[in-house]
Amino acid sequence: MHSPTNTALPEPLLALDHIDTFYGAIQVHFDLSLEVGRGEIVCLLGGNASGKSTTMKIILGQVQPKGGTVTFAGEAITGLATPKIIRRGVGSVPEARRLFGAMTVRENLLMGAYLRSDRATVAEDLERTLDLFPRVKQRLDQRAGTLSGGEQQMVAMARALMGRPKLICMDEPTMGLSPLYVERVLELVRDINRAGTTIFMVEQNASLALQIAHRGYVLQTGRVVLTGSAQELLMDPGIRDAYLGGEQAA
Amino acid sequence: MTTLLDVSALVRRFGGITAVNKIDLAVTAGEFVSIIGPNGAGKTTLFNLISGLDRPDSGTVQFAGETVTGLAPDHIAARGLARTFQHGRVFANLTVRENVLIGAHTRQRAARWPALPIGAALEFVAALIRPTWMRDEQELLDQEVRDILGIFGDRLLPRIDDPAHSLSYANRRRVEIARALALKPKLLLLDEPTAGMNQTETAEMKALIGELKRRGQTILLIEHKLDLVMQLSDRVVVMDDGIKIAEGPPQVVRHDPAVIEAYLGHPTLGAAEKVVAAEAS
Amino acid sequence: MSSWFDYTINGLVVGNIYALLAVGLALIFGVSHLINFAQGSVYSVGAYVGLVCITYLNTPLPLTIAIVLASCGLLGILIERIGLRPLQGRTRIAPLLATIGISLVLDQIVQLVFSAQPRALPSQVPDWRFVIGGGSIGALDLLIAAIGLASAAVLFAFLRFTKLGWAVRATAQDREAAQQMGVDVDRVDSAVFAIASALGGLSGLLVGMYYNNISPAMSFQATLKGIVAQVIGGVGNVPGAIFGSLFLGLTESYGIALFGTSYRNLFAFVILILVLISWPNGLFGGRRSLPPEPLTGTFIAPSRPVLLPFWLVVALVATGLLLPVVVTSPYVIQTLSNAWLYGMLALSLTLVAGTAGQISLGHAALLAIGGYASALLALDLGLSVLVAIPLAGLITGLIGTLLVYPAFGLRGHYVAIATLGIGEIVSLVILNWESLTRGPIGITGIPPLAIGKHDFYSAPAVYWLTFAVLVGLALLQRRLLRSPLGRTLRAIRDDDVAARTYGINPNRYKGLAFAFSGFVAGVSGAITAHLYSYINFETFTSQISVLALTMAILGGLGNVFGAIAAAIALVGLPEIFRVASDYRMLIYGLALLLLIRFRPQGLFGTV
């Protein structure tokens, strides 16, 4: 097992320091700082419009913060273009999957390995990844757009794995899935993590996400209002306020 | 009390997803009803269906005693329904005054002339000649615009002749509400009026909506800031995945396990119970 | 009389040529959501590069083809890099207008280098034909078919089997997700423009060899045909573009067989309008898809208009009135009269494109309707010119509105395409409706401008008349803009969804805008007809439509004073300083490009 409470490791894999983000005149992040250590599953929780998804976009370079820095594997990546960030070992499972619907599942998976030129090892990885997702294997030559939501989520996760990332960012991986798939997806997240990939996950489904995460941050209108180990957060009454807009937390 | 809005078994599908799934909803004149639910629950789609911007796959919408299902939005507006938009849609190159005057569009005499070529042509001629009655009407509306803007204190009045694109985000949201009020709506649909606002602005908006309620305005509200919803609503409707999962007075809905589940996640592993227990303690 | 077999072969060959154009347009639309109006210009560049290779360098055919592909591919990369990439993140109409500007510049450079005269492009293919059944197939037919098939196969292989091809497909489906896979989408844009332009250039070379004739004027029609083919197959759909092209080629060929050559283009544009209105997603696309994401804001850059003080307006009008007294050169006075006529056109377009937000690319057709109406009223019905002109204005307003009415449901780019098509239809109907319009001969002996028995022959008289009409119409338009109706029109432009939600019926007001706009342009066309005493279907070319749009943008969309100032700047000044007409279109193109890039709100700002 990992040591989820040990946040003082010398160098986190990913660190956001004092991020301020604006959309036009609206401030989305207020001095946001968080860290993801190597080997961890960290989840970012929060209600609607709390700034969760924007955090993901900041990490992936799709939105530029007005202030603060993003560090990945010891190097600043603030201001880099998305493909450059991906090249450094970041994988993405975007919100609502965002598969290439008119391409086959196989093509989608190989798009995940777009930046890799080692054909032989990509082929090996494809086999290995498919072993992890037997359902996906059956649908390999189907157009991705024809799959069910749960199957698409599997493909999106497999696609991210194909890039051999150090870190996978997952934006609401359980959104819109049936309860059966929700559990399956979260189990897979845990398996992927155990195989050595660090996971940073944005989730609305707090109670389930905290079951597999080591640590969590709770975001409310762009500020971190709570942080701690998964167990601590699960028991914290404040988390309910963060979601349901209770008076104390406001 | 008369039922002003009556939505029954409304369904709207997009591809494989049912965004609005057999929703029933009634709003009585003078009532304040709120719709809450997580992102993607289908709330805004429901607003689009009611206001005519989108057509349902099945089900009916009745407004002020008439069936308005599938009518064009301008016809529904003319019957007294006004709405605001989630991300704020003001007319960027129009001034604050002009934006609010557009809200009164359907109340202008010339604009109500039947849409036959004749009515339109007469409206055109009237616009060029500008007869006395038209000038009087515009003057009256202008005074009304000032009165409406007055509700917002000195947020908008000093900027009455500024183009809307120069306003702050919060002010654009206020202009939207002012524009909706200029329609003198029987029913006002507010889609997240406090989205993107800071705490002070939110508090101000809450006071404003409260004031509208006191004046007897019937309101259907979508809002994420639940303390606002809980304090103002007569009734709360909770949607998740296109389905109405709960309905009732605010305090009842707040403690409904299904609602807690919708927001916090499925209680498969017993977490929600823990949260509820924690809250109770 | 050729056989049906021949017509089929001809249709397929022409369809192949269209396909090379349309596939490029579809690729570009797929990746950039942009309709590339410069595609035809690249096609004509391809034809002229071929001309240089064949007649001056005597290259063998395979080398000719290779040189055309390479040079046009490079041109495509330059177009994307210099003309379009700086506009990323701008309003969606900006890159479309930029491609129009690029097209003007390229066409004019070709014309300056090679002159406007048609040139013979010798075919490098042996001249033999062999006979099958009732018809025959030539070597060139086979070559074009082979190149069409080979291009489709290579393109298919590229998209299916290469890494860059995958990146293109992924980017077309989801730009953001492709970036998250590490795709450099800027490189994808470059690649797509290179491919599209290489194929477009090849198409130009082949069409030149097929008809043994090339001219700079071929560019515009090529763009139109490519767009029509693409719309038929579904905008952005590559296989659809091929289908649409063959369909269009065959329809045109059979149309010629049945009705004669002059009907060829009429078929193309009628199909365009029908498909746009009935199957906006193309014959393959679904009818009902997700409603478009609400577009917040508009294509118009927010700005504050420059307000002129009242005394300045009075001073300017007075100066305008007194000018013929001071300036004695009839040349200058005539030029300014011409500028006033263009000013009316600019007023007309700035109302629909600026105030009501409906970009029209077929505005010259309104001039043509006005000119023909007034000329025919005066000649055939014997009405006095004074009556004929305003009546022609009314007729133009009515016909113009009715013609555009079916397209009122369209938005953004589609309005531009539809008005372009409608404009072409109008000039083709004028060409073919011989019993009314005298067909290709045109109308001669149109009575001169006159009030009662006083003919307006002198330059100052014409000047005062045009100036007075212009000022009158401008005041009327200003009054309209300041009325509640003007407010309503601007609201529709800024956000038509919000406008509908507040009870505005957009069709009613778009109709009024087009009617008034048609009246103003009709009057301008009518005066022009009486001034020229001769008009034909080519008097009011589509270049005038583009010029009018440049004026409307230069002056600031919706800006009445700006429109007139822009007319002086773009028509009056080059004429007075005697800029050769070849350079004039070049200036217009550059002006349009620079404006979109650096001052999208125009000189005097959007109203």
CSV table of C-alpha atoms in Angstrom, one decimal, chain B residues 2-120:
chain,number,residue,atom,x,y,z
B,2,THR,CA,-54.6,29.4,-11.3
B,3,THR,CA,-51.9,27.2,-12.8
B,4,LEU,CA,-49.8,29.4,-14.9
B,5,LEU,CA,-47.3,26.8,-16.3
B,6,ASP,CA,-48.2,23.2,-16.7
B,7,VAL,CA,-45.5,20.9,-18.2
B,8,SER,CA,-46.5,17.3,-18.6
B,9,ALA,CA,-44.5,14.2,-19.5
B,10,LEU,CA,-41.9,16.3,-21.4
B,11,VAL,CA,-39.2,14.3,-23.2
B,12,ARG,CA,-36.2,15.5,-25.2
B,13,ARG,CA,-33.5,13.2,-26.5
B,14,PHE,CA,-30.1,14.1,-28.0
B,15,GLY,CA,-28.7,11.1,-29.8
B,16,GLY,CA,-28.7,8.3,-27.2
B,17,ILE,CA,-29.1,10.6,-24.2
B,18,THR,CA,-32.4,11.5,-22.8
B,19,ALA,CA,-31.8,15.0,-21.5
B,20,VAL,CA,-35.3,15.6,-20.2
B,21,ASN,CA,-37.2,12.4,-19.3
B,22,LYS,CA,-40.9,12.6,-18.7
B,23,ILE,CA,-40.8,15.7,-16.6
B,24,ASP,CA,-44.0,17.0,-15.0
B,25,LEU,CA,-44.0,20.5,-13.5
B,26,ALA,CA,-46.7,23.0,-12.6
B,27,VAL,CA,-46.2,26.5,-11.4
B,28,THR,CA,-49.1,28.5,-9.9
B,29,ALA,CA,-49.4,32.3,-10.3
B,30,GLY,CA,-47.4,34.0,-7.6
B,31,GLU,CA,-45.3,31.0,-6.8
B,32,PHE,CA,-41.5,30.8,-6.5
B,33,VAL,CA,-40.3,27.4,-7.7
B,34,SER,CA,-36.6,26.4,-8.0
B,35,ILE,CA,-35.0,23.6,-10.0
B,36,ILE,CA,-31.8,22.2,-8.7
B,37,GLY,CA,-29.6,19.3,-9.7
B,38,PRO,CA,-26.0,18.5,-10.8
B,39,ASN,CA,-24.5,19.6,-14.1
B,40,GLY,CA,-26.0,17.9,-17.0
B,41,ALA,CA,-29.2,17.1,-15.2
B,42,GLY,CA,-31.3,18.6,-18.0
B,43,LYS,CA,-32.3,21.8,-16.3
B,44,THR,CA,-31.4,24.2,-19.0
B,45,THR,CA,-32.8,21.9,-21.7
B,46,LEU,CA,-36.1,22.1,-19.8
B,47,PHE,CA,-35.9,25.9,-19.9
B,48,ASN,CA,-35.3,25.7,-23.6
B,49,LEU,CA,-38.3,23.5,-24.1
B,50,ILE,CA,-40.5,25.8,-22.1
B,51,SER,CA,-39.4,29.0,-23.8
B,52,GLY,CA,-39.7,27.4,-27.3
B,53,LEU,CA,-36.0,27.5,-28.3
B,54,ASP,CA,-36.1,23.7,-28.5
B,55,ARG,CA,-38.9,21.3,-29.4
B,56,PRO,CA,-39.8,18.3,-27.2
B,57,ASP,CA,-39.9,14.8,-28.6
B,58,SER,CA,-43.1,14.3,-26.7
B,59,GLY,CA,-45.1,15.8,-23.9
B,60,THR,CA,-46.9,19.1,-23.7
B,61,VAL,CA,-46.3,22.6,-22.3
B,62,GLN,CA,-49.3,24.7,-21.3
B,63,PHE,CA,-48.8,28.4,-20.5
B,64,ALA,CA,-51.5,30.8,-19.3
B,65,GLY,CA,-54.2,28.4,-20.3
B,66,GLU,CA,-53.0,27.7,-23.8
B,67,THR,CA,-51.0,24.8,-25.2
B,68,VAL,CA,-47.7,26.3,-26.4
B,69,THR,CA,-45.8,23.1,-27.2
B,70,GLY,CA,-43.6,23.6,-30.3
B,71,LEU,CA,-44.5,27.3,-30.7
B,72,ALA,CA,-41.8,29.6,-31.8
B,73,PRO,CA,-40.1,31.5,-28.9
B,74,ASP,CA,-41.3,34.9,-30.1
B,75,HIS,CA,-44.9,33.7,-29.9
B,76,ILE,CA,-44.4,32.3,-26.4
B,77,ALA,CA,-42.7,35.6,-25.3
B,78,ALA,CA,-45.6,37.5,-26.6
B,79,ARG,CA,-47.8,35.5,-24.3
B,80,GLY,CA,-45.9,36.8,-21.3
B,81,LEU,CA,-43.0,34.5,-20.7
B,82,ALA,CA,-39.5,35.9,-20.2
B,83,ARG,CA,-36.2,34.1,-19.5
B,84,THR,CA,-32.6,34.8,-18.8
B,85,PHE,CA,-29.7,32.7,-20.0
B,86,GLN,CA,-27.2,30.7,-18.1
B,87,HIS,CA,-24.1,32.5,-19.6
B,88,GLY,CA,-25.8,35.9,-20.0
B,89,ARG,CA,-26.8,36.9,-23.4
B,90,VAL,CA,-27.0,40.6,-23.8
B,91,PHE,CA,-27.0,42.5,-27.1
B,92,ALA,CA,-23.3,43.5,-27.0
B,93,ASN,CA,-23.5,46.5,-29.3
B,94,LEU,CA,-26.7,47.9,-27.8
B,95,THR,CA,-26.7,50.3,-24.9
B,96,VAL,CA,-28.1,49.3,-21.5
B,97,ARG,CA,-31.3,51.3,-22.4
B,98,GLU,CA,-31.7,49.7,-25.7
B,99,ASN,CA,-31.2,46.2,-24.3
B,100,VAL,CA,-34.0,46.8,-21.8
B,101,LEU,CA,-36.2,48.3,-24.5
B,102,ILE,CA,-35.8,45.1,-26.5
B,103,GLY,CA,-37.5,43.4,-23.5
B,104,ALA,CA,-40.5,45.6,-24.2
B,105,HIS,CA,-40.5,44.7,-27.8
B,106,THR,CA,-43.8,42.8,-27.8
B,107,ARG,CA,-45.5,45.6,-26.0
B,108,GLN,CA,-44.9,48.1,-28.8
B,109,ARG,CA,-47.9,48.9,-30.8
B,110,ALA,CA,-46.2,48.7,-34.2
B,111,ALA,CA,-44.5,45.5,-33.5
B,112,ARG,CA,-47.8,43.8,-32.7
B,113,TRP,CA,-49.3,44.5,-36.1
B,114,PRO,CA,-49.8,41.1,-37.7
B,115,ALA,CA,-46.7,39.7,-39.3
B,116,LEU,CA,-48.3,39.8,-42.8
B,117,PRO,CA,-46.3,41.9,-45.2
B,118,ILE,CA,-48.8,44.7,-44.7
B,119,GLY,CA,-48.2,44.8,-40.9
B,120,ALA,CA,-44.5,44.7,-41.3
